[in-house]
Coordinates of C-alpha atoms and ligand atoms in Angstrom, one line a residue:
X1 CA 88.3 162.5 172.2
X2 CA 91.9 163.5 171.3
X3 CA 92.2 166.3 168.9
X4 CA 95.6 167.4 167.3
X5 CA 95.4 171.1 166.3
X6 CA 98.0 171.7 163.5
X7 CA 99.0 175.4 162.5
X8 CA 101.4 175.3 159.6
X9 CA 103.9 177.5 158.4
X10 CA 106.1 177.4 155.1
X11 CA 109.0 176.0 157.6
X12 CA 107.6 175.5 160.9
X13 CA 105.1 172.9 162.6
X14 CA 103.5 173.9 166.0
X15 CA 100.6 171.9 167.6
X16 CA 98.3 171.8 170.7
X17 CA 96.7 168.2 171.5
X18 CA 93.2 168.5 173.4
X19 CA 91.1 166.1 175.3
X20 CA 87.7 167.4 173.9
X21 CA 85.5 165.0 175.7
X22 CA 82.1 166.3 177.1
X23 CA 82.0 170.1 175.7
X24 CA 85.0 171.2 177.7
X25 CA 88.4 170.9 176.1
X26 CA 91.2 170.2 178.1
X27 CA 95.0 171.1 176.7
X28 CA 97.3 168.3 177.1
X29 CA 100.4 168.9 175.1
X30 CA 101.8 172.2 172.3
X31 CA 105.2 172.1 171.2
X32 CA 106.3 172.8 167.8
X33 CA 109.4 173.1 165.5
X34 CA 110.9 175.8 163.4
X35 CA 113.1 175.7 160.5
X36 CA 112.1 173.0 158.9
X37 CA 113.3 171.5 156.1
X38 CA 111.8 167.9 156.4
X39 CA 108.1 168.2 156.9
X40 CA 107.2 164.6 157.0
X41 CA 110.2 163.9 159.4
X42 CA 108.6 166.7 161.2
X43 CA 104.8 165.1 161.5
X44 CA 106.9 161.8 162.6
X45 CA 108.8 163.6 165.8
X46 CA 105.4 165.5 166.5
X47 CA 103.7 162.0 166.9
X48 CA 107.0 160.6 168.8
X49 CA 106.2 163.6 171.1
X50 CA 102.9 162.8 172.2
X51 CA 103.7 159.1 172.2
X52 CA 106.8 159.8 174.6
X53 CA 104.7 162.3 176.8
X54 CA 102.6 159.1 177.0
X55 CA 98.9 160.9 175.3
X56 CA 99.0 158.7 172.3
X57 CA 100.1 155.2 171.6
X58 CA 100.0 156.0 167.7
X59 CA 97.8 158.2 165.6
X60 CA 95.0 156.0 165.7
X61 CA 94.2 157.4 169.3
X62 CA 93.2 160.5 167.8
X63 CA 90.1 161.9 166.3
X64 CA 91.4 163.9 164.3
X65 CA 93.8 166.4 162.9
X66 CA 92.1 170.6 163.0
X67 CA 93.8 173.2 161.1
X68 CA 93.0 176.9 161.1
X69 CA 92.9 176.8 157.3
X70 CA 92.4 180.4 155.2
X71 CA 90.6 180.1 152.1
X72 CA 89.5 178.1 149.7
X73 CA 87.3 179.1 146.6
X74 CA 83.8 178.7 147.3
X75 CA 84.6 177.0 150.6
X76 CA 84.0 177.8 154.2
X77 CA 82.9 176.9 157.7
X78 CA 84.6 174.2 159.4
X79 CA 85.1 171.1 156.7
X80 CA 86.5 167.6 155.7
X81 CA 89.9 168.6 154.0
X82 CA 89.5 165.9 151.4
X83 CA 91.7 166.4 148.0
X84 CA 88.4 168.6 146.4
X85 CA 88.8 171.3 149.7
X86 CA 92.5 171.1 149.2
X87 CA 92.4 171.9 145.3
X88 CA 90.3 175.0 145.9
X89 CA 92.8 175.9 148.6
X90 CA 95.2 176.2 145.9
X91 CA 92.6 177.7 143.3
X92 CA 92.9 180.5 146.3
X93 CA 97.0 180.1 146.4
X94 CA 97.7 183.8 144.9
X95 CA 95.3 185.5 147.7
X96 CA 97.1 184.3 150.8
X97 CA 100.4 183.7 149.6
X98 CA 102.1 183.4 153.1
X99 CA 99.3 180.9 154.5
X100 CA 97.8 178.9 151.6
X101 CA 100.6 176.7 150.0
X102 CA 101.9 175.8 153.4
X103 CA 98.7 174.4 154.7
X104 CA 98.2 173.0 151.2
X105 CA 101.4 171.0 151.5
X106 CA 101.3 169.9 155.1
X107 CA 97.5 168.8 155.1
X108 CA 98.6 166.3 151.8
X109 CA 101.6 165.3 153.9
X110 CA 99.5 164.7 157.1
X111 CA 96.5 162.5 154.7
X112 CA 99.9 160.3 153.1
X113 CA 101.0 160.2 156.8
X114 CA 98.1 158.9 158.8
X115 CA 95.2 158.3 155.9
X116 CA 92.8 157.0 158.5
X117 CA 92.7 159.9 160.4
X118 CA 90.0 162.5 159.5
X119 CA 91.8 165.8 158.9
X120 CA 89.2 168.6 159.6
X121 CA 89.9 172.8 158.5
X122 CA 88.2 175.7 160.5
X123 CA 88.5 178.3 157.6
X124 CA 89.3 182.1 158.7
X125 CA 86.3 183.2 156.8
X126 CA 83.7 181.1 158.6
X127 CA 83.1 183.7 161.0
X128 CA 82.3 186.1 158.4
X129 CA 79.4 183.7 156.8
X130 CA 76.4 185.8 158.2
X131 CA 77.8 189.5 157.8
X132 CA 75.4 191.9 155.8
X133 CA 75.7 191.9 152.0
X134 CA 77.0 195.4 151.9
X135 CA 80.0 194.1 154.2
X136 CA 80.7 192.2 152.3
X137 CA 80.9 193.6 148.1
X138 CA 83.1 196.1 146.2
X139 CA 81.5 198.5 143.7
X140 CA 82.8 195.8 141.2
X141 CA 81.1 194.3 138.7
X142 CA 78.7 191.4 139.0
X143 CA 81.0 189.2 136.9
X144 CA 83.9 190.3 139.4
X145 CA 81.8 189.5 142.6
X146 CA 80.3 186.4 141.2
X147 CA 84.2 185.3 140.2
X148 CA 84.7 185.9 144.3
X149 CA 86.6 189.4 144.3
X150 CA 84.5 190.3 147.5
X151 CA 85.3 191.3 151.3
X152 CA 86.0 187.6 153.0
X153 CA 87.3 188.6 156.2
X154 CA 89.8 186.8 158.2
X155 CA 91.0 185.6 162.0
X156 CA 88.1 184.4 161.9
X157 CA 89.0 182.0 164.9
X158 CA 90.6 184.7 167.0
X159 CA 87.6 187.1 166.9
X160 CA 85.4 184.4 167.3
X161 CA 87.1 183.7 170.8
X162 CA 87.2 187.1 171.5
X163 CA 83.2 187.0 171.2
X164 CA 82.7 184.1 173.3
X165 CA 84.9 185.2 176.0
X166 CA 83.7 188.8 176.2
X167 CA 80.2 188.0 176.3
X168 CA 81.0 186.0 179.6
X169 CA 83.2 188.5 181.0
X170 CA 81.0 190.6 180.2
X171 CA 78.2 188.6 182.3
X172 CA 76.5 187.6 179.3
X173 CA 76.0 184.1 178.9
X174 CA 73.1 184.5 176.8
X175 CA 76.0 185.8 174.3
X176 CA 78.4 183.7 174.6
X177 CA 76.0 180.8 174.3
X178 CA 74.7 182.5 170.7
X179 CA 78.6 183.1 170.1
X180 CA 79.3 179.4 170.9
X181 CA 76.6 177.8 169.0
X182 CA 77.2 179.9 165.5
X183 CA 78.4 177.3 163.8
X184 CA 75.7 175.2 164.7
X185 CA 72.7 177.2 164.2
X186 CA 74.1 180.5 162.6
X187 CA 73.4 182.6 165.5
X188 CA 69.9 181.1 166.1
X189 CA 70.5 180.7 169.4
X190 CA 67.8 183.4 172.0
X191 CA 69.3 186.5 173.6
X192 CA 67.7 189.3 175.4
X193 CA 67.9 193.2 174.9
X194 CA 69.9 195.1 175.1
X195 CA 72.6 193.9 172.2
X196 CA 76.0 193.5 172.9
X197 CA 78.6 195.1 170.8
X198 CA 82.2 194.6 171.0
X199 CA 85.0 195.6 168.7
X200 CA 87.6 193.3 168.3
X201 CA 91.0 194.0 167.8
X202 CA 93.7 191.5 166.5
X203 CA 96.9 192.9 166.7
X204 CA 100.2 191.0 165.7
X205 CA 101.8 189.9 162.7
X206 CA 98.8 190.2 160.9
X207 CA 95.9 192.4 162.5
X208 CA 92.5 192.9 161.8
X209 CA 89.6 194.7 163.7
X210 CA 85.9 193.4 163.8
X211 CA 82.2 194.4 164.6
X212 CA 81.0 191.6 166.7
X213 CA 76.6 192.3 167.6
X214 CA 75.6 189.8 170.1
X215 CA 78.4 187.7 169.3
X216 CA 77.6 187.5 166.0
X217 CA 80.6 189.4 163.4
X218 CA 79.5 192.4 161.5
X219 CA 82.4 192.8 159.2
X220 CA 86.2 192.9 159.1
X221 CA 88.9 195.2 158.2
X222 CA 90.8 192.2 156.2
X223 CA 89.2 192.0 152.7
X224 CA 89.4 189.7 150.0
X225 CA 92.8 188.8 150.7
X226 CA 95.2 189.2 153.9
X227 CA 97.1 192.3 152.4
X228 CA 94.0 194.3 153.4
X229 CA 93.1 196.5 156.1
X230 CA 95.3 197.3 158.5
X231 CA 99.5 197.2 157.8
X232 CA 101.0 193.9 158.9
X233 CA 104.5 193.2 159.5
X234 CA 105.2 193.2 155.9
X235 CA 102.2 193.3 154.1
X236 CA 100.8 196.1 152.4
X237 CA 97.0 196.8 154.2
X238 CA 94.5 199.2 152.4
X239 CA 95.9 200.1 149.2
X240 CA 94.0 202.3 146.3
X241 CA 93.8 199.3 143.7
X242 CA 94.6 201.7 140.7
X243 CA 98.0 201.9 142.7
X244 CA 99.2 198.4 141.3
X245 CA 98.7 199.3 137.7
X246 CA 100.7 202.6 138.5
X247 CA 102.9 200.8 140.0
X248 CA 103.6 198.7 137.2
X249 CA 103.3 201.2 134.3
X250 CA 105.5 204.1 136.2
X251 CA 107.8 202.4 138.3
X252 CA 108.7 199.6 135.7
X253 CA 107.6 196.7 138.2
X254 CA 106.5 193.5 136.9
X255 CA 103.2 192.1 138.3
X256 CA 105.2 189.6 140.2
X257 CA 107.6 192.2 141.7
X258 CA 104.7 194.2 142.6
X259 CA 103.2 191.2 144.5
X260 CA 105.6 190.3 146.2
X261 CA 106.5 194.3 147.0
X262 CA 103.3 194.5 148.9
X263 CA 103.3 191.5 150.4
X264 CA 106.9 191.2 151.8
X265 CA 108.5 194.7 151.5
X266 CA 105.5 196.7 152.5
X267 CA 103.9 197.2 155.8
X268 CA 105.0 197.8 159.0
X269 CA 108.7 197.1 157.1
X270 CA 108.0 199.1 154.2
X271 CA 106.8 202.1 156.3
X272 CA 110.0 201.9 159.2
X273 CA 112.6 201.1 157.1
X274 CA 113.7 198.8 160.5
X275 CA 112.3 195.5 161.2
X276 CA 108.6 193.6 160.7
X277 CA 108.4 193.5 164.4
X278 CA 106.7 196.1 166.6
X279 CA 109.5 195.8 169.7
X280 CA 112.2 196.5 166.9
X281 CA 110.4 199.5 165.6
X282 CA 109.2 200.8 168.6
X283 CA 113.0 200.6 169.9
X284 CA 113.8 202.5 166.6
X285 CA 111.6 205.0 167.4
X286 CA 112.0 206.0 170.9
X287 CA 116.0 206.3 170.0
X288 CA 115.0 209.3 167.3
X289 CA 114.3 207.4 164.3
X290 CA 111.4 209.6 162.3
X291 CA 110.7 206.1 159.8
X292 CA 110.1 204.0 162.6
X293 CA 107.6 206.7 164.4
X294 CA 105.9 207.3 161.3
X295 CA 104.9 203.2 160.9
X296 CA 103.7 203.3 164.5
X297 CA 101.9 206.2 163.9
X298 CA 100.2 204.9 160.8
X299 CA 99.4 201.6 162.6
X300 CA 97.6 203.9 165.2
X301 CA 95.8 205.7 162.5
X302 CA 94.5 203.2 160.6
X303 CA 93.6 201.2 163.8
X304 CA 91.0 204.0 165.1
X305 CA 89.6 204.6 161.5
X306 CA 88.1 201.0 161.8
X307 CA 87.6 201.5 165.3
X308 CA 85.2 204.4 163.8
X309 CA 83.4 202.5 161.5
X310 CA 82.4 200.1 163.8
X311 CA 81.4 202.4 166.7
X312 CA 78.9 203.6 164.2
X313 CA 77.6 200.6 162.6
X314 CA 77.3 199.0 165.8
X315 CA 75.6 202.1 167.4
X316 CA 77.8 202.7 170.6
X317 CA 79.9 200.3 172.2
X318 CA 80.1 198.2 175.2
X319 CA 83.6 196.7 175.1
X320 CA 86.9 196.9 173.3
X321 CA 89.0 193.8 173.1
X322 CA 92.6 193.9 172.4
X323 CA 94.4 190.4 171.5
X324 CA 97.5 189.0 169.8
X325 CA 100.8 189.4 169.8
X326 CA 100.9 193.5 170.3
X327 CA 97.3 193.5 171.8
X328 CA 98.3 191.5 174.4
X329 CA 101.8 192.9 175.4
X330 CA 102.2 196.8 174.1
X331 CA 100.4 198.8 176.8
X332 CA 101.6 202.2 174.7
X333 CA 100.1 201.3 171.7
X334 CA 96.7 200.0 173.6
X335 CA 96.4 203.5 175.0
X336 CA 97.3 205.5 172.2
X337 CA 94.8 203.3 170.1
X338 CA 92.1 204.2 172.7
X339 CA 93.2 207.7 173.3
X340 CA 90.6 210.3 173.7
X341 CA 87.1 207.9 173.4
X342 CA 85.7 209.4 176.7
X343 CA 82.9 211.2 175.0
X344 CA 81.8 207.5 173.8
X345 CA 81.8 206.4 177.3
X346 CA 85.6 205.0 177.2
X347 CA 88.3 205.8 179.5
X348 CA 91.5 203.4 180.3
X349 CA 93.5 203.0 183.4
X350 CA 96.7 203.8 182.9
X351 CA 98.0 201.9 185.7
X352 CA 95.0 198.6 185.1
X353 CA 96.9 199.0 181.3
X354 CA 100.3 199.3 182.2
X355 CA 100.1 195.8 184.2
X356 CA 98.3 193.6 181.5
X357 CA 100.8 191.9 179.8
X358 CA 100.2 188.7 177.9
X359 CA 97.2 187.6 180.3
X360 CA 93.9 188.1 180.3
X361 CA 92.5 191.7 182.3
X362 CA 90.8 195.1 182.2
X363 CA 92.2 197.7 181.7
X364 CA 89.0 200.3 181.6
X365 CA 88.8 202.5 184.5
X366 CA 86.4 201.9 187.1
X367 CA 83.3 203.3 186.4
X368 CA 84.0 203.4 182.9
X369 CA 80.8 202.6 181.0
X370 CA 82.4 200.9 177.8
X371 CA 84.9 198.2 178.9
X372 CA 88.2 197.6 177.7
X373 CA 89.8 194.4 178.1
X374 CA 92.2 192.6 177.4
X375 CA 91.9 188.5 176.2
X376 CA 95.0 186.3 174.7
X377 CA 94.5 184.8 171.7
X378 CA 93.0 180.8 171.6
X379 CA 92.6 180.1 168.3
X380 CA 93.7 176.4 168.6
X381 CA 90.9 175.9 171.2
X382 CA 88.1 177.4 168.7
X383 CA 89.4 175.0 166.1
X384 CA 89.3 171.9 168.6
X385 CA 86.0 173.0 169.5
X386 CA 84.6 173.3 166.6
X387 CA 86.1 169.4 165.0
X388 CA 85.2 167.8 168.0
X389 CA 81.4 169.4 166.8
X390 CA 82.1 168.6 163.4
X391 CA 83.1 165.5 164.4
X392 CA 79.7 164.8 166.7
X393 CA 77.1 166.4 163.6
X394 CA 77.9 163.3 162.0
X395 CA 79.4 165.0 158.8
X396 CA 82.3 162.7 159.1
X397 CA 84.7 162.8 156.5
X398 CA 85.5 160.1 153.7
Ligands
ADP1 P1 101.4 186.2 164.4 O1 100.3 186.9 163.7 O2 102.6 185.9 163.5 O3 100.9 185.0 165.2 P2 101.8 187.5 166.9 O4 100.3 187.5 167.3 O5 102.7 186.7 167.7 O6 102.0 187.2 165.4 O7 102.3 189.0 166.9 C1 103.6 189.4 166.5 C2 103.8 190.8 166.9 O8 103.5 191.0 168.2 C3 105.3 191.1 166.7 O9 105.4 192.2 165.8 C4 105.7 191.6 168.1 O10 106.2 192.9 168.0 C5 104.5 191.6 169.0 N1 104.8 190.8 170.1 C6 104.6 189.5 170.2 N2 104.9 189.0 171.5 C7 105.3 190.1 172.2 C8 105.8 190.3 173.5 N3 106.0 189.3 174.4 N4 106.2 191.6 173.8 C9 106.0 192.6 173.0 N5 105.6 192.5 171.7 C10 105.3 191.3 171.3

């Protein structure tokens, strides 16, 4: 079974095609294109790829087309993207500016381009479906909460890997199977005491710590929309809300300036003054530049805080998970993010943490009793996990 996994960006197309047959998924082919201007011509040179790399002899060989969709109002889970899903994508539009009307346009483009082939979304909520009800409200009114201003939670796919995997590196299948199946059965799946308890940290352009019990998500730092939580690049993270109408009624912003302020101007960007990229900033800072220290420092700070909460909520620890783009490659920022945590049982390696670098590896010291570890990103394998599942259930689209 031949899935396509599509990740879509305002003006770039990259893709992975798997061979999901039998509950193992096999990569055959990624490539992708950047700065695009002609999106359908770009779907038509994807498909010439995979014909020419002979995996396809057209787009009826495959069974469908994932995509690690955001949110949608009052949708979630992994779903047919027929034109309802799609219109409450863009009923959603103003939350994830950077992600929504992208996916909007290229899943319409894909349907016009190949109508016969079922087009399937993993939302980046879905993980987040069984979290406790205080993880997921604000002290907002019912009318606000029932209108769907309420913690969501996002990278859903990348923290849901990030369960899976740990649990086995962790020697327990019994917890990856639960992790595995949650889709399925919503974590109905046995397990045995104790309970494992990971915290997962996304770090990259966008970043995002979770809770995961058993393999099962407890709660995210990204909230109702993807400006929450941590800084990004160059969105804002936790923000005061009575900050936006201050902003607006002392600094003479419109609403529309402010939003796009916080979610292109602000971050990691806003705070350096330098770049929306961590190698930029940390080169800013290491030559003297006070700005550029003061992001990293913040992006630090507000990393542990989250760390805190879920140390607590989770009641101790047994790993700590680093992935994405500066999880995976920024050994000083790793350490400085899990800097002093022996009294809870955590020490690093230095050396184990210098070495990992975009590959998978612990860097906890031996002997350590919570593990650290760190486990590159595979979101386009959750995705073409989960259709080929979606596909199997039976709830086949159209
Ligand atoms: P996105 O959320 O856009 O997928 P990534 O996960 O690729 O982003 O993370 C992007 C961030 O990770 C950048 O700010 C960059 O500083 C950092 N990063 C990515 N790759 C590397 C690398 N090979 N070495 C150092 N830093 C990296």
């Amino acid at each position: 079974m031949k899935i396509l996994v599509a990740n879509l960006g305002s003006t770039s197309l990259k893709w992975r095609l798997f061979d999901a047959a039998g509950g193992s998924e096999r990569l055959l082919h990624k490539g992708g294109f950047e700065r695009v201007t002609d999106y359908p011509r770009a779907i038509d040179d994807c498909l010439a790829q995979l014909r020419e790399a002979g995996h396809i002899r057209s787009e009826a060989d495959l069974a469908a087309v994932g995509f690690k969709t955001v949110i949608a109002r009052g949708v979630s889970g992994c779903v047919a993207l027929d034109e309802a899903v799609v219109r409450a994508m863009e009923d959603y539009s103003a939350l994830a500016p950077a992600h929504n009307p992208a996916y909007i346009t290229g899943v319409r483009l894909f349907a016009a381009r190949m109508p016969s082939v079922p087009l399937v979304g993993l939302f980046e909520t879905a993980f987040y479906q069984w979290i406790p009800e205080a993880a997921q409200r604000y002290a907002v009114p019912e009318s606000w909460h029932a209108a769907g201003i309420r913690r969501w939670g996002f990278h859903g796919a990348s923290h849901k890997f990030v369960a899976e995997r740990s649990a086995e590196l962790l020697g327990r299948e019994d917890v990856a199977e639960r992790a595995r199946r949650l889709y399925v059965d919503g974590g109905a799946s046995p397990v045995r005491d104790p309970a494992l308890r990971v915290i997962s940290l996304h770090l990259g352009g966008s970043s995002s710590i979770t809770g995961i019990r058993n393999g099962v998500a407890i709660g995210n730092s990204l909230g109702m929309s993807p400006q929450s939580g941590l800084p990004h690049n160059n969105r804002v993270g936790d923000l005061d809300s009575f900050a936006v109408p201050y902003a607006v009624r002392a600094l003479g912003l419109s609403i529309d300036e402010v939003e796009r302020q916080l979610c292109k101007e602000s971050g990691l960007k806003g705070v350096s003054g330098v770049s929306n990229d961590i190698r930029d900033i940390d080169a800013a800072a290491i030559s003297g530049n006070a700005a550029a220290a003061r992001a990293l420092d913040l992006f630090v700070h507000e990393a542990r805080r989250w760390i805190g909460a879920y140390l607590v909520e989770l009641g101790g620890l047994d790993a700590l998970v680093f992935t994405a783009g500066i999880g995976e490659n920024r050994a000083e920022l790793r350490s400085r993010i899990a800097a002093g945590l022996e009294g809870f049982g955590l020490k690093l390696d230095a050396a184990r943490n210098d070495t990992v670098r975009g590959a998978e590896g612990e860097i906890s010291a031996a002997g350590s009793p919570v593990k650290a570890w760190v486990i590159p990103a595979n979101e386009e394998l959750v995705v073409a996990r989960e259709v080929q599942r979606f596909l199997q259930s039976g709830r086949r689209p159209g």
